[in-house]
GROMACS .gro file of C-alpha atoms in nm:
model
  398
    1UNK     CA    1   1.743  -0.088  -0.691
    2UNK     CA    2   1.495   0.131  -0.872
    3UNK     CA    3   1.555   0.280  -1.225
    4UNK     CA    4   1.292   0.556  -1.174
    5UNK     CA    5   0.979   0.362  -1.258
    6UNK     CA    6   1.049   0.412  -1.630
    7UNK     CA    7   0.924   0.059  -1.722
    8UNK     CA    8   1.209  -0.156  -1.587
    9UNK     CA    9   1.406  -0.205  -1.277
   10UNK     CA   10   1.709  -0.412  -1.151
   11UNK     CA   11   1.628  -0.728  -0.973
   12UNK     CA   12   1.870  -0.953  -0.770
   13UNK     CA   13   1.886  -1.326  -0.890
   14UNK     CA   14   2.101  -1.615  -0.794
   15UNK     CA   15   2.425  -1.614  -0.978
   16UNK     CA   16   2.710  -1.863  -1.019
   17UNK     CA   17   2.860  -1.987  -0.698
   18UNK     CA   18   2.590  -1.846  -0.487
   19UNK     CA   19   2.681  -1.487  -0.575
   20UNK     CA   20   2.406  -1.242  -0.633
   21UNK     CA   21   2.358  -1.137  -0.987
   22UNK     CA   22   2.140  -0.871  -1.134
   23UNK     CA   23   1.897  -0.865  -1.420
   24UNK     CA   24   1.678  -0.603  -1.574
   25UNK     CA   25   1.322  -0.679  -1.535
   26UNK     CA   26   1.043  -0.538  -1.757
   27UNK     CA   27   0.800  -0.386  -1.489
   28UNK     CA   28   0.506  -0.398  -1.718
   29UNK     CA   29   0.531  -0.769  -1.740
   30UNK     CA   30   0.512  -0.822  -1.368
   31UNK     CA   31   0.160  -0.685  -1.326
   32UNK     CA   32   0.011  -0.751  -1.659
   33UNK     CA   33  -0.361  -0.797  -1.636
   34UNK     CA   34  -0.382  -0.703  -1.272
   35UNK     CA   35  -0.658  -0.439  -1.242
   36UNK     CA   36  -0.591  -0.144  -0.997
   37UNK     CA   37  -0.847   0.133  -0.917
   38UNK     CA   38  -0.655   0.449  -0.880
   39UNK     CA   39  -0.814   0.754  -0.689
   40UNK     CA   40  -0.778   1.063  -0.925
   41UNK     CA   41  -0.802   1.412  -0.780
   42UNK     CA   42  -0.682   1.591  -1.080
   43UNK     CA   43  -0.372   1.695  -0.904
   44UNK     CA   44  -0.008   1.631  -0.956
   45UNK     CA   45   0.027   1.333  -0.703
   46UNK     CA   46  -0.251   1.128  -0.815
   47UNK     CA   47  -0.153   1.166  -1.180
   48UNK     CA   48   0.197   1.067  -1.121
   49UNK     CA   49   0.079   0.769  -0.921
   50UNK     CA   50  -0.144   0.669  -1.207
   51UNK     CA   51   0.146   0.709  -1.454
   52UNK     CA   52   0.376   0.483  -1.242
   53UNK     CA   53   0.100   0.209  -1.230
   54UNK     CA   54   0.063   0.212  -1.606
   55UNK     CA   55   0.459   0.181  -1.637
   56UNK     CA   56   0.438  -0.134  -1.420
   57UNK     CA   57   0.173  -0.294  -1.643
   58UNK     CA   58  -0.135  -0.266  -1.428
   59UNK     CA   59  -0.472  -0.251  -1.597
   60UNK     CA   60  -0.551   0.089  -1.453
   61UNK     CA   61  -0.901   0.237  -1.388
   62UNK     CA   62  -0.923   0.588  -1.265
   63UNK     CA   63  -1.203   0.707  -1.028
   64UNK     CA   64  -1.281   1.056  -0.901
   65UNK     CA   65  -1.528   1.100  -0.620
   66UNK     CA   66  -1.749   1.403  -0.645
   67UNK     CA   67  -1.768   1.506  -0.288
   68UNK     CA   68  -1.852   1.885  -0.264
   69UNK     CA   69  -1.999   2.171  -0.454
   70UNK     CA   70  -1.842   2.520  -0.407
   71UNK     CA   71  -2.003   2.863  -0.415
   72UNK     CA   72  -1.846   3.071  -0.686
   73UNK     CA   73  -1.951   3.415  -0.563
   74UNK     CA   74  -1.616   3.569  -0.659
   75UNK     CA   75  -1.597   3.383  -0.995
   76UNK     CA   76  -1.268   3.215  -0.903
   77UNK     CA   77  -1.146   2.892  -0.755
   78UNK     CA   78  -0.927   3.067  -0.496
   79UNK     CA   79  -1.198   3.024  -0.225
   80UNK     CA   80  -1.141   2.659  -0.177
   81UNK     CA   81  -0.885   2.384  -0.166
   82UNK     CA   82  -0.812   2.160  -0.464
   83UNK     CA   83  -0.850   1.814  -0.304
   84UNK     CA   84  -1.195   1.740  -0.450
   85UNK     CA   85  -1.293   2.050  -0.644
   86UNK     CA   86  -1.549   2.010  -0.919
   87UNK     CA   87  -1.320   2.143  -1.190
   88UNK     CA   88  -1.053   1.885  -1.099
   89UNK     CA   89  -1.275   1.609  -1.234
   90UNK     CA   90  -1.189   1.750  -1.581
   91UNK     CA   91  -0.815   1.748  -1.508
   92UNK     CA   92  -0.841   1.386  -1.375
   93UNK     CA   93  -1.013   1.285  -1.702
   94UNK     CA   94  -0.754   1.468  -1.917
   95UNK     CA   95  -0.474   1.267  -1.727
   96UNK     CA   96  -0.665   0.931  -1.784
   97UNK     CA   97  -0.711   1.020  -2.149
   98UNK     CA   98  -0.331   1.110  -2.184
   99UNK     CA   99  -0.227   0.783  -2.024
  100UNK     CA  100  -0.501   0.576  -2.213
  101UNK     CA  101  -0.691   0.436  -1.921
  102UNK     CA  102  -1.074   0.460  -1.842
  103UNK     CA  103  -1.195   0.699  -1.590
  104UNK     CA  104  -1.517   0.739  -1.398
  105UNK     CA  105  -1.668   0.991  -1.163
  106UNK     CA  106  -1.895   0.895  -0.887
  107UNK     CA  107  -2.126   1.125  -0.678
  108UNK     CA  108  -2.071   1.079  -0.314
  109UNK     CA  109  -2.168   1.435  -0.194
  110UNK     CA  110  -2.447   1.308   0.039
  111UNK     CA  111  -2.205   1.056   0.211
  112UNK     CA  112  -1.935   1.321   0.252
  113UNK     CA  113  -2.192   1.564   0.396
  114UNK     CA  114  -2.298   1.295   0.637
  115UNK     CA  115  -1.974   1.148   0.739
  116UNK     CA  116  -1.750   1.458   0.729
  117UNK     CA  117  -1.900   1.792   0.710
  118UNK     CA  118  -2.180   1.746   0.969
  119UNK     CA  119  -1.957   1.594   1.235
  120UNK     CA  120  -1.703   1.859   1.159
  121UNK     CA  121  -1.963   2.135   1.241
  122UNK     CA  122  -2.079   1.944   1.557
  123UNK     CA  123  -1.738   1.908   1.684
  124UNK     CA  124  -1.641   2.269   1.668
  125UNK     CA  125  -1.979   2.355   1.830
  126UNK     CA  126  -1.892   2.120   2.104
  127UNK     CA  127  -1.559   2.291   2.172
  128UNK     CA  128  -1.346   2.042   1.983
  129UNK     CA  129  -1.113   2.073   1.695
  130UNK     CA  130  -1.179   1.788   1.461
  131UNK     CA  131  -0.965   1.614   1.203
  132UNK     CA  132  -1.193   1.584   0.898
  133UNK     CA  133  -0.927   1.447   0.672
  134UNK     CA  134  -0.896   1.143   0.890
  135UNK     CA  135  -1.264   1.100   0.893
  136UNK     CA  136  -1.281   1.139   0.507
  137UNK     CA  137  -1.010   0.873   0.435
  138UNK     CA  138  -1.171   0.627   0.665
  139UNK     CA  139  -1.541   0.686   0.604
  140UNK     CA  140  -1.557   0.811   0.263
  141UNK     CA  141  -1.254   0.792   0.015
  142UNK     CA  142  -1.095   0.451   0.105
  143UNK     CA  143  -1.425   0.298   0.205
  144UNK     CA  144  -1.583   0.392  -0.123
  145UNK     CA  145  -1.279   0.304  -0.338
  146UNK     CA  146  -1.267  -0.051  -0.206
  147UNK     CA  147  -1.637  -0.092  -0.268
  148UNK     CA  148  -1.600   0.026  -0.622
  149UNK     CA  149  -1.304  -0.189  -0.667
  150UNK     CA  150  -1.526  -0.491  -0.599
  151UNK     CA  151  -1.781  -0.367  -0.854
  152UNK     CA  152  -1.520  -0.286  -1.120
  153UNK     CA  153  -1.316  -0.608  -1.067
  154UNK     CA  154  -0.999  -0.447  -0.934
  155UNK     CA  155  -0.770  -0.651  -0.709
  156UNK     CA  156  -0.603  -0.331  -0.564
  157UNK     CA  157  -0.668   0.022  -0.478
  158UNK     CA  158  -0.400   0.289  -0.530
  159UNK     CA  159  -0.383   0.661  -0.411
  160UNK     CA  160  -0.138   0.943  -0.433
  161UNK     CA  161  -0.099   0.951  -0.057
  162UNK     CA  162   0.251   0.988   0.076
  163UNK     CA  163   0.258   0.680   0.290
  164UNK     CA  164   0.414   0.325   0.264
  165UNK     CA  165   0.300  -0.023   0.318
  166UNK     CA  166   0.563  -0.256   0.479
  167UNK     CA  167   0.553  -0.631   0.517
  168UNK     CA  168   0.710  -0.803   0.797
  169UNK     CA  169   0.891  -1.145   0.822
  170UNK     CA  170   0.571  -1.297   0.913
  171UNK     CA  171   0.396  -1.158   0.587
  172UNK     CA  172   0.187  -0.905   0.796
  173UNK     CA  173   0.127  -0.577   0.617
  174UNK     CA  174   0.148  -0.259   0.815
  175UNK     CA  175   0.110   0.115   0.749
  176UNK     CA  176   0.436   0.328   0.771
  177UNK     CA  177   0.534   0.683   0.732
  178UNK     CA  178   0.651   0.794   0.389
  179UNK     CA  179   1.009   0.878   0.293
  180UNK     CA  180   0.941   1.231   0.250
  181UNK     CA  181   0.868   1.341   0.609
  182UNK     CA  182   0.738   1.683   0.523
  183UNK     CA  183   0.459   1.532   0.305
  184UNK     CA  184   0.400   1.210   0.506
  185UNK     CA  185   0.018   1.141   0.527
  186UNK     CA  186   0.025   0.813   0.735
  187UNK     CA  187  -0.116   1.018   1.015
  188UNK     CA  188  -0.453   1.053   0.833
  189UNK     CA  189  -0.466   0.672   0.732
  190UNK     CA  190  -0.397   0.528   1.082
  191UNK     CA  191  -0.727   0.338   1.107
  192UNK     CA  192  -0.683   0.144   0.774
  193UNK     CA  193  -0.748  -0.222   0.857
  194UNK     CA  194  -0.531  -0.494   0.735
  195UNK     CA  195  -0.795  -0.610   0.484
  196UNK     CA  196  -0.730  -0.272   0.320
  197UNK     CA  197  -0.355  -0.265   0.358
  198UNK     CA  198  -0.311  -0.597   0.188
  199UNK     CA  199  -0.475  -0.440  -0.133
  200UNK     CA  200  -0.338  -0.091  -0.105
  201UNK     CA  201  -0.064   0.047  -0.328
  202UNK     CA  202   0.102   0.393  -0.254
  203UNK     CA  203   0.332   0.462  -0.571
  204UNK     CA  204   0.461   0.788  -0.413
  205UNK     CA  205   0.562   0.632  -0.069
  206UNK     CA  206   0.930   0.634  -0.145
  207UNK     CA  207   0.947   0.962  -0.335
  208UNK     CA  208   0.983   1.323  -0.237
  209UNK     CA  209   0.735   1.594  -0.339
  210UNK     CA  210   1.007   1.768  -0.552
  211UNK     CA  211   1.082   1.443  -0.747
  212UNK     CA  212   0.712   1.387  -0.821
  213UNK     CA  213   0.669   1.745  -0.951
  214UNK     CA  214   0.982   1.700  -1.171
  215UNK     CA  215   0.839   1.374  -1.301
  216UNK     CA  216   0.498   1.532  -1.371
  217UNK     CA  217   0.654   1.807  -1.574
  218UNK     CA  218   0.877   1.546  -1.768
  219UNK     CA  219   0.584   1.331  -1.846
  220UNK     CA  220   0.382   1.647  -1.940
  221UNK     CA  221   0.094   1.540  -1.752
  222UNK     CA  222  -0.211   1.768  -1.741
  223UNK     CA  223  -0.212   1.981  -1.428
  224UNK     CA  224   0.163   1.933  -1.376
  225UNK     CA  225   0.196   2.299  -1.267
  226UNK     CA  226  -0.092   2.298  -1.015
  227UNK     CA  227  -0.028   2.451  -0.675
  228UNK     CA  228  -0.067   2.277  -0.329
  229UNK     CA  229  -0.408   2.292  -0.162
  230UNK     CA  230  -0.356   2.488   0.174
  231UNK     CA  231  -0.693   2.461   0.328
  232UNK     CA  232  -0.963   2.183   0.381
  233UNK     CA  233  -1.104   2.098   0.047
  234UNK     CA  234  -1.463   2.217   0.153
  235UNK     CA  235  -1.370   2.540   0.322
  236UNK     CA  236  -1.214   2.855   0.174
  237UNK     CA  237  -0.920   3.068   0.299
  238UNK     CA  238  -0.947   3.368   0.505
  239UNK     CA  239  -0.917   3.447   0.883
  240UNK     CA  240  -1.273   3.370   0.963
  241UNK     CA  241  -1.346   3.092   0.701
  242UNK     CA  242  -1.378   2.811   0.961
  243UNK     CA  243  -1.599   2.996   1.204
  244UNK     CA  244  -1.817   3.132   0.927
  245UNK     CA  245  -1.857   2.784   0.769
  246UNK     CA  246  -1.962   2.639   1.103
  247UNK     CA  247  -2.202   2.925   1.187
  248UNK     CA  248  -2.372   2.886   0.845
  249UNK     CA  249  -2.448   2.522   0.928
  250UNK     CA  250  -2.511   2.544   1.296
  251UNK     CA  251  -2.884   2.569   1.264
  252UNK     CA  252  -2.933   2.815   1.551
  253UNK     CA  253  -2.703   2.632   1.790
  254UNK     CA  254  -2.445   2.913   1.799
  255UNK     CA  255  -2.466   3.129   2.128
  256UNK     CA  256  -2.242   3.391   2.270
  257UNK     CA  257  -2.038   3.358   2.584
  258UNK     CA  258  -1.750   3.497   2.791
  259UNK     CA  259  -1.375   3.480   2.789
  260UNK     CA  260  -1.198   3.444   3.129
  261UNK     CA  261  -0.840   3.446   3.238
  262UNK     CA  262  -0.650   3.213   3.474
  263UNK     CA  263  -0.830   3.340   3.779
  264UNK     CA  264  -1.183   3.310   3.621
  265UNK     CA  265  -1.208   3.686   3.571
  266UNK     CA  266  -1.399   3.787   3.270
  267UNK     CA  267  -1.183   3.963   3.028
  268UNK     CA  268  -1.394   3.953   2.714
  269UNK     CA  269  -1.690   3.809   2.533
  270UNK     CA  270  -1.729   3.603   2.210
  271UNK     CA  271  -1.983   3.510   1.942
  272UNK     CA  272  -1.946   3.126   1.977
  273UNK     CA  273  -1.695   2.871   2.095
  274UNK     CA  274  -1.657   2.739   1.742
  275UNK     CA  275  -1.429   3.023   1.662
  276UNK     CA  276  -1.160   2.901   1.916
  277UNK     CA  277  -0.922   2.619   1.943
  278UNK     CA  278  -0.687   2.528   2.218
  279UNK     CA  279  -0.341   2.693   2.167
  280UNK     CA  280  -0.480   2.982   1.976
  281UNK     CA  281  -0.334   3.314   2.041
  282UNK     CA  282  -0.439   3.539   1.753
  283UNK     CA  283  -0.787   3.678   1.704
  284UNK     CA  284  -0.896   3.644   2.062
  285UNK     CA  285  -1.038   4.001   2.068
  286UNK     CA  286  -0.875   4.075   2.419
  287UNK     CA  287  -0.552   4.233   2.534
  288UNK     CA  288  -0.416   4.121   2.864
  289UNK     CA  289  -0.084   4.290   2.847
  290UNK     CA  290   0.095   3.947   2.828
  291UNK     CA  291   0.090   3.645   2.603
  292UNK     CA  292  -0.243   3.461   2.634
  293UNK     CA  293  -0.360   3.141   2.472
  294UNK     CA  294  -0.686   2.940   2.472
  295UNK     CA  295  -0.624   2.675   2.725
  296UNK     CA  296  -0.957   2.521   2.756
  297UNK     CA  297  -1.303   2.551   2.601
  298UNK     CA  298  -1.632   2.475   2.801
  299UNK     CA  299  -1.887   2.448   2.529
  300UNK     CA  300  -2.166   2.369   2.777
  301UNK     CA  301  -2.099   2.691   2.963
  302UNK     CA  302  -2.007   2.886   2.655
  303UNK     CA  303  -1.669   2.979   2.833
  304UNK     CA  304  -1.339   3.027   2.672
  305UNK     CA  305  -1.048   3.001   2.927
  306UNK     CA  306  -0.713   3.177   2.864
  307UNK     CA  307  -0.384   3.096   3.008
  308UNK     CA  308  -0.010   3.121   2.967
  309UNK     CA  309   0.222   2.862   2.796
  310UNK     CA  310   0.225   2.636   3.106
  311UNK     CA  311  -0.160   2.608   3.086
  312UNK     CA  312  -0.119   2.440   2.751
  313UNK     CA  313   0.096   2.156   2.874
  314UNK     CA  314  -0.069   1.807   2.925
  315UNK     CA  315   0.088   1.495   3.058
  316UNK     CA  316  -0.201   1.254   2.980
  317UNK     CA  317  -0.476   1.218   2.710
  318UNK     CA  318  -0.782   1.000   2.685
  319UNK     CA  319  -0.847   0.830   2.360
  320UNK     CA  320  -1.184   0.720   2.217
  321UNK     CA  321  -1.278   0.531   1.903
  322UNK     CA  322  -0.941   0.347   1.923
  323UNK     CA  323  -0.821   0.153   1.622
  324UNK     CA  324  -0.508  -0.070   1.660
  325UNK     CA  325  -0.308  -0.243   1.381
  326UNK     CA  326  -0.340  -0.615   1.361
  327UNK     CA  327  -0.115  -0.786   1.606
  328UNK     CA  328  -0.095  -0.465   1.838
  329UNK     CA  329  -0.234  -0.491   2.193
  330UNK     CA  330  -0.225  -0.255   2.480
  331UNK     CA  331  -0.020  -0.160   2.692
  332UNK     CA  332   0.239  -0.051   2.453
  333UNK     CA  333   0.529   0.190   2.422
  334UNK     CA  334   0.480   0.441   2.128
  335UNK     CA  335   0.581   0.764   1.979
  336UNK     CA  336   0.257   0.959   1.989
  337UNK     CA  337   0.171   1.245   1.744
  338UNK     CA  338  -0.121   1.455   1.870
  339UNK     CA  339  -0.175   1.646   1.550
  340UNK     CA  340  -0.063   1.637   1.189
  341UNK     CA  341   0.252   1.862   1.221
  342UNK     CA  342   0.359   1.712   1.552
  343UNK     CA  343   0.685   1.512   1.547
  344UNK     CA  344   0.551   1.291   1.837
  345UNK     CA  345   0.641   1.232   2.209
  346UNK     CA  346   0.741   0.914   2.371
  347UNK     CA  347   0.457   0.768   2.577
  348UNK     CA  348   0.306   0.457   2.749
  349UNK     CA  349  -0.050   0.383   2.603
  350UNK     CA  350  -0.260   0.183   2.840
  351UNK     CA  351  -0.596   0.025   2.794
  352UNK     CA  352  -0.908   0.185   2.942
  353UNK     CA  353  -1.256   0.043   2.981
  354UNK     CA  354  -1.491   0.017   2.680
  355UNK     CA  355  -1.210   0.001   2.414
  356UNK     CA  356  -1.066   0.342   2.511
  357UNK     CA  357  -0.706   0.412   2.587
  358UNK     CA  358  -0.493   0.647   2.812
  359UNK     CA  359  -0.174   0.796   2.680
  360UNK     CA  360   0.087   0.890   2.947
  361UNK     CA  361   0.350   1.113   2.786
  362UNK     CA  362   0.705   1.092   2.916
  363UNK     CA  363   0.729   1.473   2.902
  364UNK     CA  364   0.438   1.725   2.889
  365UNK     CA  365   0.308   1.811   2.537
  366UNK     CA  366   0.178   2.142   2.423
  367UNK     CA  367  -0.178   2.203   2.312
  368UNK     CA  368  -0.318   1.845   2.330
  369UNK     CA  369  -0.661   1.921   2.190
  370UNK     CA  370  -0.994   1.734   2.218
  371UNK     CA  371  -1.124   1.617   1.866
  372UNK     CA  372  -0.778   1.579   1.709
  373UNK     CA  373  -0.631   1.233   1.634
  374UNK     CA  374  -0.349   1.080   1.839
  375UNK     CA  375  -0.166   0.838   1.616
  376UNK     CA  376   0.080   0.580   1.761
  377UNK     CA  377   0.406   0.505   1.587
  378UNK     CA  378   0.677   0.251   1.682
  379UNK     CA  379   0.900   0.409   1.928
  380UNK     CA  380   1.211   0.400   1.705
  381UNK     CA  381   1.053   0.326   1.367
  382UNK     CA  382   0.813   0.443   1.104
  383UNK     CA  383   0.525   0.180   1.157
  384UNK     CA  384   0.181   0.283   1.258
  385UNK     CA  385   0.051   0.100   1.570
  386UNK     CA  386  -0.292   0.256   1.572
  387UNK     CA  387  -0.455   0.568   1.708
  388UNK     CA  388  -0.766   0.736   1.837
  389UNK     CA  389  -0.967   1.048   1.880
  390UNK     CA  390  -0.852   1.266   2.171
  391UNK     CA  391  -1.152   1.282   2.413
  392UNK     CA  392  -0.990   1.430   2.708
  393UNK     CA  393  -0.663   1.583   2.845
  394UNK     CA  394  -0.509   1.636   3.188
  395UNK     CA  395  -0.185   1.749   3.343
  396UNK     CA  396  -0.159   1.407   3.508
  397UNK     CA  397  -0.193   1.541   3.865
  398UNK     CA  398  -0.553   1.436   3.906
   0.00000   0.00000   0.00000
C-alpha cells in the first residue's frame, strides 16, 4: 500500500494471532544516509523522481550530462528535443536547489558524438534505421552514471525512466515494463546488466505520466509545465531533419541512386539512401498510382526498392549484438517487440553462431527493419529477457 510517496507509507507487520496488521512507516527513515545519484534532465520526470527520493530519505546527488550543443539559428529552442538541451542544465540545477541537494554537470559531448551520433550517421548511410536512444542509455547515460556513482560514493543510481525493477523468489533482479504502457521505456534499457539492475531505482515505474505531471505541479517544481520532447534530442523537427543531419555529417559518402518497383523497373531517383526507411510511404518522390512503401534498401547499390503491404511482412529476423538477462538461455519463447511502438509478436528465439540469434515469428510482422532493436519479453508477462540489433530479415521461405 502506497500513500503517494509523501514521506510515509503503510507496511504489513505480524499482528496478534498471526493476523497481518499495518503500521505507518516514515519513508525518510528507511533510506537515511544511503546516497543515490539521480540523473537530472531538467524535465518533469527526473524532477519528480528526485523529489520522491528526497521524501524517502536518500542522500540525493543530482547529475546532468552535457551531451550536445545545438545551433540556434532561429533564436529559439524549438529546433531540438529537450532530453539533453543545454538550457535544461539550468532547470535541473533550479530543481536541485528547490529540493536542497547538490547538483553537478559533467561534459560528455565527445563520448556522445563517438558512441551515439557517428554510429547513427553510419547506420543511415548503410541503409539501416538505428535506435540511438538504446545506444545512448547503454553506452553513455547509464554507463557514465554508474562510473560517476563510484566517484561520488553513491550506492544507487536513479533515473526518471518509466520502467520497473522486479525481484524474483530467488532474489534475482530483472528489468520489467512500466505500469504506464504508453510511456514505458524498458525497450531502450534492455541491455542493462544485472550489476546495474541491482543498483538502479526507477521512482516512476509504478506511476502514470498524468500523475507525475500533477505531482510536479503540486510540488511547484521548476519546469513543471514543460512539454514532451517529440524528436531525438540531437536532431530538430521538420520533414527533412534526419536526412539533412546525416548528409551534413556524411563526409562525402552520400551518393544518388535509383528507386525501383517490385519488378525492378526504375520509377524514380533519389539523393541518398539515408533519406529512406523500411515501411516509409510519404516523401518517396514517385507516384505509382497505387500505395507503395519502401520494402528494402540496398545501400551498396544505392537502390531503394518499393512494394505493396505484403512486401513489408517478415517471418524471421536475425539479431546481432545479443544481450540476454541473467538466467536466460536460448532457445526461448518470447513476445518480441521490433520497434518502440510495437506491441510485440509471439516468437521462438533460437541461438545462431557467434552469439547471434534468429527470431521465428508465429505470424508475419510488418516492417521489421535492420538497425532497429528487437527486445524479448516474457510471453505472458512484463519481464525483459534480452534483445539485440536486427541485422537481417526474411519471409521465412529461404
